[in-house]
Amino acid sequence: MSSIACDVSVLIPFSNGNPEEEQELLRCPLVKVQKVEYSNIHDTERLLDYVERVKKVVKEKNINNVLALCDISTFVHSAVARDFHSVPGPSVEASFLAFHKAYTRKYMDPAASTTPYAVVDLDSPTMLTDARQALRKAVVEPFIDAENFYTVDGCVIEGKIVHWAITDSLRYDDQDARFVTMICPTTLTHEQQKPIWDFYDDVMTRMIRFGFNNSFAHIEVFQMKDKQLKLIEMNARASRHHHALYSRCFENGRMDHVSLSAGHGIRHAPPVSTGKHGIMYLVKFQELERAGNLMDFGQIDKLRTDPDVHFILTAGPDEEVTDFFGSTGAHFCIVLAFGNTRTAVIRKLANVLRLTVKKPEKLTYPIS
């Protein structure tokens, strides 16, 4: 990895700010980060109005980088990159294709012809009729033949695809959604990884044709019983959760640091393993209630001193957690655990859950 002296002023959309994250960005070793600006949408603000407001901030504060860390922020990033040539980033078209899952399958999946789907406009007055017709001609595939699930991360810098990491998952055959967690590094050999990276390259080559550049993208892939790979989802951005995992398991593994340096002439290579193993686990509950009834926040505070445990919380102990936006599922806590072996990190995670989960019988994916 090469470095180059340049000044970066970054804006993070859809965020109210995070002092710890800001300090980490300011310590980026690849570029000199002058300032970090945060911006969030107002409750009644339309997305288009928010984008225009962000553009004013970019102009007034001389922003030359946008760090997209959630799906919808990719639209802000691409809209700014389109109108401000000093800001590197993907095209609006590429961001749309990643965000719109039906079009992801149609245009990005090398095996798209084998996966039937249908699109229904939920705002249409004929929505119910359209849905019935769609069900008659489309088959909802439950992926019951999927043997493995992999998350594959990489980036495109100055038109070049750079591989980052493949992570494994745990499998629960008694659940409809059978795969959960990200475990790193993968146990796959280099020979076993090759078809997955070839698949990723095929997907990203298609994205590049639609204008994707200077950004991370991760895909989720099922490996079927016949070893065929199927694209499940694509996200055209870095991830706070992923780089929390990668920053411990890989040297120079932070995705946000690489994103800050994108478009500034810095050449990147795949990160090198530190020898550390890690697991990211979404603490999912079958039913939700007040967060403090489900998890012991006192124990969580005590465990924050453990360098091999990290919590990402989206609710406090007194908050009722019954409504969720998006497809993240019924959870308000993510636990990351680290150790010197895969067995050790799973054991570490199990111990953390025993200490912090008040109602283990409600866990969707118990760890023992």
mmCIF file of C-alpha atoms in Angstrom:
data_model
loop_
_atom_site.group_PDB
_atom_site.id
_atom_site.type_symbol
_atom_site.label_atom_id
_atom_site.label_comp_id
_atom_site.label_asym_id
_atom_site.label_seq_id
_atom_site.Cartn_x
_atom_site.Cartn_y
_atom_site.Cartn_z
ATOM 1 C CA MET A 1 0.000 0.000 0.000
ATOM 2 C CA SER A 2 1.408 3.372 -0.977
ATOM 3 C CA SER A 3 0.615 6.674 0.714
ATOM 4 C CA ILE A 4 0.496 10.225 -0.509
ATOM 5 C CA ALA A 5 0.230 13.526 1.318
ATOM 6 C CA CYS A 6 -3.170 15.118 0.729
ATOM 7 C CA ASP A 7 -5.770 16.941 2.766
ATOM 8 C CA VAL A 8 -9.234 15.452 3.153
ATOM 9 C CA SER A 9 -12.405 16.998 4.538
ATOM 10 C CA VAL A 10 -15.046 14.298 4.915
ATOM 11 C CA LEU A 11 -18.816 14.375 5.368
ATOM 12 C CA ILE A 12 -20.736 11.410 6.809
ATOM 13 C CA PRO A 13 -24.447 11.531 5.855
ATOM 14 C CA PHE A 14 -27.305 10.095 7.896
ATOM 15 C CA SER A 15 -25.369 10.428 11.133
ATOM 16 C CA ASN A 16 -25.559 12.744 14.145
ATOM 17 C CA GLY A 17 -21.924 12.238 15.027
ATOM 18 C CA ASN A 18 -19.751 9.823 16.928
ATOM 19 C CA PRO A 19 -16.748 11.201 18.858
ATOM 20 C CA GLU A 20 -14.896 7.867 18.932
ATOM 21 C CA GLU A 21 -15.401 7.359 15.209
ATOM 22 C CA GLU A 22 -14.348 10.942 14.472
ATOM 23 C CA GLN A 23 -11.080 10.537 16.370
ATOM 24 C CA GLU A 24 -10.339 7.310 14.505
ATOM 25 C CA LEU A 25 -10.911 9.034 11.173
ATOM 26 C CA LEU A 26 -8.686 11.941 12.164
ATOM 27 C CA ARG A 27 -5.906 9.408 12.850
ATOM 28 C CA CYS A 28 -6.113 7.986 9.309
ATOM 29 C CA PRO A 29 -2.495 7.171 8.319
ATOM 30 C CA LEU A 30 -3.127 7.318 4.578
ATOM 31 C CA VAL A 31 -4.248 10.942 4.198
ATOM 32 C CA LYS A 32 -4.357 14.032 6.385
ATOM 33 C CA VAL A 33 -7.961 14.404 7.554
ATOM 34 C CA GLN A 34 -8.598 18.089 8.221
ATOM 35 C CA LYS A 35 -12.149 17.810 9.483
ATOM 36 C CA VAL A 36 -15.092 15.425 9.828
ATOM 37 C CA GLU A 37 -18.604 16.757 9.248
ATOM 38 C CA TYR A 38 -21.769 14.865 10.182
ATOM 39 C CA SER A 39 -25.203 15.436 8.702
ATOM 40 C CA ASN A 40 -28.566 13.793 9.262
ATOM 41 C CA ILE A 41 -31.966 14.026 7.644
ATOM 42 C CA HIS A 42 -34.777 15.799 9.503
ATOM 43 C CA ASP A 43 -37.886 13.856 10.520
ATOM 44 C CA THR A 44 -40.153 15.416 7.878
ATOM 45 C CA GLU A 45 -37.486 16.112 5.254
ATOM 46 C CA ARG A 46 -37.704 14.480 1.841
ATOM 47 C CA LEU A 47 -34.645 12.623 0.589
ATOM 48 C CA LEU A 48 -34.236 14.945 -2.407
ATOM 49 C CA ASP A 49 -34.369 17.998 -0.147
ATOM 50 C CA TYR A 50 -31.822 16.431 2.150
ATOM 51 C CA VAL A 51 -29.480 15.739 -0.763
ATOM 52 C CA GLU A 52 -29.689 19.380 -1.855
ATOM 53 C CA ARG A 53 -28.944 20.511 1.705
ATOM 54 C CA VAL A 54 -25.915 18.219 1.823
ATOM 55 C CA LYS A 55 -24.650 19.697 -1.441
ATOM 56 C CA LYS A 56 -24.741 23.160 0.124
ATOM 57 C CA VAL A 57 -22.648 21.887 3.041
ATOM 58 C CA VAL A 58 -20.180 20.307 0.616
ATOM 59 C CA LYS A 59 -19.789 23.615 -1.204
ATOM 60 C CA GLU A 60 -19.652 25.861 1.867
ATOM 61 C CA LYS A 61 -17.216 23.694 3.839
ATOM 62 C CA ASN A 62 -15.027 22.526 0.940
ATOM 63 C CA ILE A 63 -15.813 18.842 1.458
ATOM 64 C CA ASN A 64 -13.822 16.569 -0.835
ATOM 65 C CA ASN A 65 -14.893 13.143 0.463
ATOM 66 C CA VAL A 66 -18.180 11.505 1.468
ATOM 67 C CA LEU A 67 -18.103 8.402 3.636
ATOM 68 C CA ALA A 68 -21.229 6.290 3.078
ATOM 69 C CA LEU A 69 -21.811 3.823 5.928
ATOM 70 C CA CYS A 70 -25.461 2.835 5.378
ATOM 71 C CA ASP A 71 -27.366 1.799 2.272
ATOM 72 C CA ILE A 72 -29.387 4.950 1.723
ATOM 73 C CA SER A 73 -26.329 7.174 2.202
ATOM 74 C CA THR A 74 -24.932 5.725 -1.037
ATOM 75 C CA PHE A 75 -27.487 7.867 -2.899
ATOM 76 C CA VAL A 76 -26.182 10.989 -1.162
ATOM 77 C CA HIS A 77 -22.610 9.980 -1.939
ATOM 78 C CA SER A 78 -23.271 9.325 -5.626
ATOM 79 C CA ALA A 79 -25.362 12.500 -6.060
ATOM 80 C CA VAL A 80 -22.564 14.605 -4.548
ATOM 81 C CA ALA A 81 -19.888 12.816 -6.611
ATOM 82 C CA ARG A 82 -21.912 13.509 -9.764
ATOM 83 C CA ASP A 83 -22.133 17.251 -9.105
ATOM 84 C CA PHE A 84 -18.739 17.823 -7.452
ATOM 85 C CA HIS A 85 -15.832 16.392 -9.425
ATOM 86 C CA SER A 86 -13.522 16.914 -6.436
ATOM 87 C CA VAL A 87 -15.474 14.238 -4.519
ATOM 88 C CA PRO A 88 -14.654 10.661 -5.619
ATOM 89 C CA GLY A 89 -17.439 8.105 -5.603
ATOM 90 C CA PRO A 90 -19.794 5.831 -7.513
ATOM 91 C CA SER A 91 -22.364 6.817 -10.106
ATOM 92 C CA VAL A 92 -26.028 7.222 -9.208
ATOM 93 C CA GLU A 93 -26.835 4.330 -11.560
ATOM 94 C CA ALA A 94 -24.448 1.937 -9.816
ATOM 95 C CA SER A 95 -25.758 2.898 -6.373
ATOM 96 C CA PHE A 96 -29.334 2.336 -7.535
ATOM 97 C CA LEU A 97 -28.534 -1.101 -8.944
ATOM 98 C CA ALA A 98 -27.005 -2.172 -5.628
ATOM 99 C CA PHE A 99 -29.828 -0.690 -3.545
ATOM 100 C CA HIS A 100 -32.713 -2.102 -5.627
ATOM 101 C CA LYS A 101 -32.429 -5.819 -4.941
ATOM 102 C CA ALA A 102 -34.485 -7.005 -7.915
ATOM 103 C CA TYR A 103 -32.267 -5.044 -10.296
ATOM 104 C CA THR A 104 -29.188 -6.279 -8.427
ATOM 105 C CA ARG A 105 -30.237 -9.785 -9.386
ATOM 106 C CA LYS A 106 -31.146 -8.865 -12.939
ATOM 107 C CA TYR A 107 -28.032 -6.905 -13.871
ATOM 108 C CA MET A 108 -25.318 -7.967 -11.404
ATOM 109 C CA ASP A 109 -25.822 -11.681 -10.756
ATOM 110 C CA PRO A 110 -23.892 -13.917 -13.190
ATOM 111 C CA ALA A 111 -26.558 -16.603 -12.543
ATOM 112 C CA ALA A 112 -29.540 -14.238 -12.790
ATOM 113 C CA SER A 113 -31.353 -16.310 -15.394
ATOM 114 C CA THR A 114 -31.719 -19.136 -12.870
ATOM 115 C CA THR A 115 -33.393 -16.954 -10.220
ATOM 116 C CA PRO A 116 -36.975 -15.908 -11.025
ATOM 117 C CA TYR A 117 -38.291 -12.745 -9.414
ATOM 118 C CA ALA A 118 -41.018 -10.169 -9.816
ATOM 119 C CA VAL A 119 -41.370 -6.484 -8.958
ATOM 120 C CA VAL A 120 -44.591 -5.080 -7.477
ATOM 121 C CA ASP A 121 -45.269 -1.379 -6.943
ATOM 122 C CA LEU A 122 -46.569 -1.141 -3.356
ATOM 123 C CA ASP A 123 -48.069 2.289 -4.065
ATOM 124 C CA SER A 124 -50.065 1.101 -7.053
ATOM 125 C CA PRO A 125 -53.880 0.980 -6.694
ATOM 126 C CA THR A 126 -53.721 -2.458 -8.349
ATOM 127 C CA MET A 127 -51.019 -3.739 -5.994
ATOM 128 C CA LEU A 128 -52.960 -6.799 -4.770
ATOM 129 C CA THR A 129 -53.852 -7.883 -8.284
ATOM 130 C CA ASP A 130 -50.284 -7.296 -9.423
ATOM 131 C CA ALA A 131 -48.979 -9.356 -6.502
ATOM 132 C CA ARG A 132 -51.263 -12.300 -7.316
ATOM 133 C CA GLN A 133 -50.103 -12.261 -10.943
ATOM 134 C CA ALA A 134 -46.489 -12.037 -9.850
ATOM 135 C CA LEU A 135 -46.869 -15.049 -7.570
ATOM 136 C CA ARG A 136 -48.377 -17.063 -10.410
ATOM 137 C CA LYS A 137 -45.356 -16.483 -12.651
ATOM 138 C CA ALA A 138 -42.528 -16.207 -10.109
ATOM 139 C CA VAL A 139 -41.241 -18.789 -7.695
ATOM 140 C CA VAL A 140 -40.110 -17.684 -4.262
ATOM 141 C CA GLU A 141 -36.882 -19.615 -3.816
ATOM 142 C CA PRO A 142 -36.250 -20.570 -0.149
ATOM 143 C CA PHE A 143 -32.636 -21.583 -0.824
ATOM 144 C CA ILE A 144 -33.200 -24.825 1.053
ATOM 145 C CA ASP A 145 -30.260 -26.311 -0.808
ATOM 146 C CA ALA A 146 -27.801 -23.676 0.394
ATOM 147 C CA GLU A 147 -24.889 -25.269 2.217
ATOM 148 C CA ASN A 148 -22.883 -22.172 3.049
ATOM 149 C CA PHE A 149 -23.225 -18.428 3.260
ATOM 150 C CA TYR A 150 -20.335 -16.030 2.681
ATOM 151 C CA THR A 151 -19.919 -12.288 2.933
ATOM 152 C CA VAL A 152 -17.388 -11.017 0.415
ATOM 153 C CA ASP A 153 -15.858 -7.555 0.760
ATOM 154 C CA GLY A 154 -13.777 -5.597 -1.684
ATOM 155 C CA CYS A 155 -13.411 -2.180 -3.204
ATOM 156 C CA VAL A 156 -12.856 -0.457 -6.520
ATOM 157 C CA ILE A 157 -10.124 2.180 -6.438
ATOM 158 C CA GLU A 158 -9.412 4.134 -9.633
ATOM 159 C CA GLY A 159 -11.199 1.445 -11.640
ATOM 160 C CA LYS A 160 -9.239 -1.444 -10.111
ATOM 161 C CA ILE A 161 -10.891 -4.205 -8.059
ATOM 162 C CA VAL A 162 -9.139 -4.910 -4.759
ATOM 163 C CA HIS A 163 -10.078 -7.995 -2.740
ATOM 164 C CA TRP A 164 -10.563 -7.438 0.984
ATOM 165 C CA ALA A 165 -12.001 -10.411 2.875
ATOM 166 C CA ILE A 166 -14.304 -13.421 2.784
ATOM 167 C CA THR A 167 -16.060 -14.284 6.040
ATOM 168 C CA ASP A 168 -17.831 -17.474 7.106
ATOM 169 C CA SER A 169 -21.072 -17.829 9.059
ATOM 170 C CA LEU A 170 -22.698 -20.177 11.554
ATOM 171 C CA ARG A 171 -25.525 -22.383 10.326
ATOM 172 C CA TYR A 172 -28.783 -23.144 12.155
ATOM 173 C CA ASP A 173 -30.795 -25.794 10.316
ATOM 174 C CA ASP A 174 -33.819 -25.357 12.600
ATOM 175 C CA GLN A 175 -34.347 -21.745 11.411
ATOM 176 C CA ASP A 176 -35.860 -20.485 8.162
ATOM 177 C CA ALA A 177 -33.006 -17.979 7.901
ATOM 178 C CA ARG A 178 -30.304 -20.508 8.609
ATOM 179 C CA PHE A 179 -27.145 -18.434 8.489
ATOM 180 C CA VAL A 180 -25.973 -15.831 10.976
ATOM 181 C CA THR A 181 -22.770 -14.066 12.109
ATOM 182 C CA MET A 182 -19.566 -13.100 10.318
ATOM 183 C CA ILE A 183 -16.476 -15.107 11.272
ATOM 184 C CA CYS A 184 -13.044 -14.047 10.165
ATOM 185 C CA PRO A 185 -10.704 -15.183 8.786
ATOM 186 C CA THR A 186 -12.406 -17.753 6.591
ATOM 187 C CA THR A 187 -11.450 -21.408 6.866
ATOM 188 C CA LEU A 188 -11.554 -21.750 3.080
ATOM 189 C CA THR A 189 -8.282 -22.617 1.379
ATOM 190 C CA HIS A 190 -6.959 -20.366 -1.388
ATOM 191 C CA GLU A 191 -8.235 -22.897 -3.933
ATOM 192 C CA GLN A 192 -11.708 -22.842 -2.341
ATOM 193 C CA GLN A 193 -11.723 -19.044 -2.215
ATOM 194 C CA LYS A 194 -10.863 -18.662 -5.899
ATOM 195 C CA PRO A 195 -14.335 -19.345 -7.376
ATOM 196 C CA ILE A 196 -15.853 -16.955 -4.819
ATOM 197 C CA TRP A 197 -13.394 -14.200 -5.717
ATOM 198 C CA ASP A 198 -13.965 -14.918 -9.418
ATOM 199 C CA PHE A 199 -17.702 -14.507 -8.763
ATOM 200 C CA TYR A 200 -17.056 -11.226 -6.918
ATOM 201 C CA ASP A 201 -14.888 -9.969 -9.782
ATOM 202 C CA ASP A 202 -17.631 -10.802 -12.269
ATOM 203 C CA VAL A 203 -20.206 -8.868 -10.214
ATOM 204 C CA MET A 204 -17.900 -5.881 -9.718
ATOM 205 C CA THR A 205 -16.877 -5.770 -13.384
ATOM 206 C CA ARG A 206 -20.553 -5.306 -14.171
ATOM 207 C CA MET A 207 -20.797 -2.593 -11.522
ATOM 208 C CA ILE A 208 -17.815 -0.768 -12.985
ATOM 209 C CA ARG A 209 -19.577 -0.689 -16.364
ATOM 210 C CA PHE A 210 -22.391 1.233 -14.652
ATOM 211 C CA GLY A 211 -19.971 3.741 -13.151
ATOM 212 C CA PHE A 212 -19.029 2.238 -9.799
ATOM 213 C CA ASN A 213 -15.681 3.565 -8.576
ATOM 214 C CA ASN A 214 -13.716 4.662 -5.506
ATOM 215 C CA SER A 215 -15.877 2.868 -2.981
ATOM 216 C CA PHE A 216 -16.288 -0.410 -1.125
ATOM 217 C CA ALA A 217 -18.873 -3.002 -2.057
ATOM 218 C CA HIS A 218 -19.748 -6.207 -0.293
ATOM 219 C CA ILE A 219 -21.875 -9.027 -1.581
ATOM 220 C CA GLU A 220 -23.633 -11.868 0.193
ATOM 221 C CA VAL A 221 -23.396 -15.237 -1.513
ATOM 222 C CA PHE A 222 -25.034 -18.620 -1.052
ATOM 223 C CA GLN A 223 -23.068 -21.700 -2.012
ATOM 224 C CA MET A 224 -25.500 -24.411 -3.013
ATOM 225 C CA LYS A 225 -25.134 -28.170 -2.619
ATOM 226 C CA ASP A 226 -23.855 -28.421 -6.193
ATOM 227 C CA LYS A 227 -21.274 -25.673 -5.350
ATOM 228 C CA GLN A 228 -23.056 -23.146 -7.551
ATOM 229 C CA LEU A 229 -22.852 -19.594 -6.198
ATOM 230 C CA LYS A 230 -25.887 -17.307 -6.014
ATOM 231 C CA LEU A 231 -25.904 -13.597 -5.323
ATOM 232 C CA ILE A 232 -28.218 -12.736 -2.436
ATOM 233 C CA GLU A 233 -27.529 -9.083 -1.797
ATOM 234 C CA MET A 234 -25.121 -6.282 -2.587
ATOM 235 C CA ASN A 235 -24.246 -3.138 -0.627
ATOM 236 C CA ALA A 236 -22.234 -0.452 -2.391
ATOM 237 C CA ARG A 237 -20.513 0.988 0.668
ATOM 238 C CA ALA A 238 -18.199 0.375 3.570
ATOM 239 C CA SER A 239 -19.664 -0.880 6.851
ATOM 240 C CA ARG A 240 -19.045 0.236 10.427
ATOM 241 C CA HIS A 241 -19.666 -3.330 11.561
ATOM 242 C CA HIS A 242 -17.327 -4.909 9.049
ATOM 243 C CA HIS A 243 -14.392 -2.621 9.671
ATOM 244 C CA ALA A 244 -14.837 -3.104 13.429
ATOM 245 C CA LEU A 245 -14.135 -6.773 12.678
ATOM 246 C CA TYR A 246 -11.472 -6.279 10.018
ATOM 247 C CA SER A 247 -9.485 -3.686 11.973
ATOM 248 C CA ARG A 248 -8.553 -6.378 14.514
ATOM 249 C CA CYS A 249 -8.159 -9.331 12.153
ATOM 250 C CA PHE A 250 -6.155 -7.616 9.410
ATOM 251 C CA GLU A 251 -3.288 -5.174 9.174
ATOM 252 C CA ASN A 252 -4.543 -2.029 7.429
ATOM 253 C CA GLY A 253 -7.990 -3.607 7.472
ATOM 254 C CA ARG A 254 -10.083 -0.516 8.242
ATOM 255 C CA MET A 255 -12.478 0.140 5.389
ATOM 256 C CA ASP A 256 -13.118 3.743 6.429
ATOM 257 C CA HIS A 257 -9.437 4.675 6.131
ATOM 258 C CA VAL A 258 -9.257 3.243 2.625
ATOM 259 C CA SER A 259 -12.485 5.032 1.687
ATOM 260 C CA LEU A 260 -10.996 8.360 2.816
ATOM 261 C CA SER A 261 -8.005 7.839 0.558
ATOM 262 C CA ALA A 262 -10.023 6.802 -2.509
ATOM 263 C CA GLY A 263 -9.421 8.992 -5.542
ATOM 264 C CA HIS A 264 -6.159 10.422 -4.202
ATOM 265 C CA GLY A 265 -3.693 8.288 -6.115
ATOM 266 C CA ILE A 266 -3.047 5.754 -3.360
ATOM 267 C CA ARG A 267 -2.564 2.159 -4.443
ATOM 268 C CA HIS A 268 -4.086 -0.507 -2.201
ATOM 269 C CA ALA A 269 -3.450 -4.194 -1.728
ATOM 270 C CA PRO A 270 -5.537 -6.820 0.085
ATOM 271 C CA PRO A 271 -5.045 -6.675 3.873
ATOM 272 C CA VAL A 272 -2.787 -9.186 5.635
ATOM 273 C CA SER A 273 -4.006 -11.333 8.530
ATOM 274 C CA THR A 274 -2.835 -10.365 12.019
ATOM 275 C CA GLY A 275 -3.399 -13.914 13.255
ATOM 276 C CA LYS A 276 -6.373 -12.697 15.288
ATOM 277 C CA HIS A 277 -9.784 -14.348 14.853
ATOM 278 C CA GLY A 278 -13.070 -12.497 15.235
ATOM 279 C CA ILE A 279 -16.817 -13.004 15.177
ATOM 280 C CA MET A 280 -19.634 -10.500 14.712
ATOM 281 C CA TYR A 281 -22.943 -11.671 16.176
ATOM 282 C CA LEU A 282 -26.327 -9.959 15.978
ATOM 283 C CA VAL A 283 -28.117 -10.626 19.274
ATOM 284 C CA LYS A 284 -31.509 -11.465 17.763
ATOM 285 C CA PHE A 285 -34.574 -12.133 19.898
ATOM 286 C CA GLN A 286 -37.742 -13.934 18.848
ATOM 287 C CA GLU A 287 -39.802 -11.259 20.606
ATOM 288 C CA LEU A 288 -38.841 -7.775 21.701
ATOM 289 C CA GLU A 289 -39.684 -5.602 24.666
ATOM 290 C CA ARG A 290 -37.849 -3.057 26.791
ATOM 291 C CA ALA A 291 -34.151 -3.467 26.032
ATOM 292 C CA GLY A 292 -33.204 -3.596 29.713
ATOM 293 C CA ASN A 293 -35.507 -6.584 30.203
ATOM 294 C CA LEU A 294 -33.599 -8.564 27.593
ATOM 295 C CA MET A 295 -29.981 -7.593 28.258
ATOM 296 C CA ASP A 296 -28.000 -6.598 31.330
ATOM 297 C CA PHE A 297 -26.579 -3.155 30.499
ATOM 298 C CA GLY A 298 -24.594 -3.119 33.743
ATOM 299 C CA GLN A 299 -22.688 -6.193 32.614
ATOM 300 C CA ILE A 300 -22.238 -4.658 29.172
ATOM 301 C CA ASP A 301 -20.592 -1.613 30.779
ATOM 302 C CA LYS A 302 -18.257 -3.855 32.794
ATOM 303 C CA LEU A 303 -17.249 -5.819 29.683
ATOM 304 C CA ARG A 304 -16.305 -2.649 27.806
ATOM 305 C CA THR A 305 -12.920 -2.835 29.557
ATOM 306 C CA ASP A 306 -12.208 -6.190 27.859
ATOM 307 C CA PRO A 307 -10.154 -5.468 24.696
ATOM 308 C CA ASP A 308 -11.467 -8.652 23.079
ATOM 309 C CA VAL A 309 -15.134 -7.649 23.352
ATOM 310 C CA HIS A 310 -16.925 -4.818 21.553
ATOM 311 C CA PHE A 311 -20.620 -3.866 21.676
ATOM 312 C CA ILE A 312 -22.620 -1.890 19.112
ATOM 313 C CA LEU A 313 -25.916 -0.754 20.657
ATOM 314 C CA THR A 314 -28.832 0.981 18.968
ATOM 315 C CA ALA A 315 -31.019 1.308 22.080
ATOM 316 C CA GLY A 316 -30.648 2.128 25.763
ATOM 317 C CA PRO A 317 -31.921 0.002 28.678
ATOM 318 C CA ASP A 318 -35.188 1.943 29.076
ATOM 319 C CA GLU A 319 -36.137 2.019 25.398
ATOM 320 C CA GLU A 320 -38.947 -0.081 24.013
ATOM 321 C CA VAL A 321 -37.534 -1.910 21.004
ATOM 322 C CA THR A 322 -40.485 -3.181 19.047
ATOM 323 C CA ASP A 323 -40.253 -1.393 15.702
ATOM 324 C CA PHE A 324 -37.463 -1.776 13.169
ATOM 325 C CA PHE A 325 -36.607 -0.002 9.945
ATOM 326 C CA GLY A 326 -35.249 -2.035 7.085
ATOM 327 C CA SER A 327 -34.277 -5.695 7.075
ATOM 328 C CA THR A 328 -31.910 -5.790 10.056
ATOM 329 C CA GLY A 329 -34.259 -8.015 12.034
ATOM 330 C CA ALA A 330 -35.200 -8.111 15.690
ATOM 331 C CA HIS A 331 -32.019 -6.918 17.371
ATOM 332 C CA PHE A 332 -30.640 -3.845 19.084
ATOM 333 C CA CYS A 333 -27.198 -5.164 20.012
ATOM 334 C CA ILE A 334 -24.229 -6.495 18.059
ATOM 335 C CA VAL A 335 -21.388 -8.257 19.848
ATOM 336 C CA LEU A 336 -17.893 -8.628 18.436
ATOM 337 C CA ALA A 337 -15.511 -11.057 20.118
ATOM 338 C CA PHE A 338 -11.847 -11.717 19.347
ATOM 339 C CA GLY A 339 -9.310 -14.393 20.194
ATOM 340 C CA ASN A 340 -6.381 -16.418 18.918
ATOM 341 C CA THR A 341 -8.449 -19.256 17.414
ATOM 342 C CA ARG A 342 -11.934 -19.733 16.003
ATOM 343 C CA THR A 343 -12.836 -22.009 18.896
ATOM 344 C CA ALA A 344 -11.684 -19.358 21.341
ATOM 345 C CA VAL A 345 -13.809 -16.580 19.829
ATOM 346 C CA ILE A 346 -16.959 -18.716 19.777
ATOM 347 C CA ARG A 347 -16.306 -19.657 23.411
ATOM 348 C CA LYS A 348 -15.708 -15.989 24.226
ATOM 349 C CA LEU A 349 -18.972 -15.007 22.557
ATOM 350 C CA ALA A 350 -20.885 -17.716 24.447
ATOM 351 C CA ASN A 351 -19.488 -16.443 27.741
ATOM 352 C CA VAL A 352 -20.411 -12.845 26.903
ATOM 353 C CA LEU A 353 -23.976 -13.875 26.075
ATOM 354 C CA ARG A 354 -24.280 -15.842 29.309
ATOM 355 C CA LEU A 355 -23.316 -12.718 31.229
ATOM 356 C CA THR A 356 -25.396 -10.170 29.320
ATOM 357 C CA VAL A 357 -28.558 -11.884 28.027
ATOM 358 C CA LYS A 358 -31.302 -11.975 30.666
ATOM 359 C CA LYS A 359 -33.700 -14.134 28.661
ATOM 360 C CA PRO A 360 -31.566 -16.639 26.711
ATOM 361 C CA GLU A 361 -34.661 -18.706 25.942
ATOM 362 C CA LYS A 362 -35.765 -15.885 23.627
ATOM 363 C CA LEU A 363 -32.563 -15.874 21.557
ATOM 364 C CA THR A 364 -33.205 -16.740 17.909
ATOM 365 C CA TYR A 365 -29.662 -18.056 17.485
ATOM 366 C CA PRO A 366 -28.323 -19.430 20.793
ATOM 367 C CA ILE A 367 -24.568 -19.913 21.145
ATOM 368 C CA SER A 368 -23.300 -22.696 23.398
#
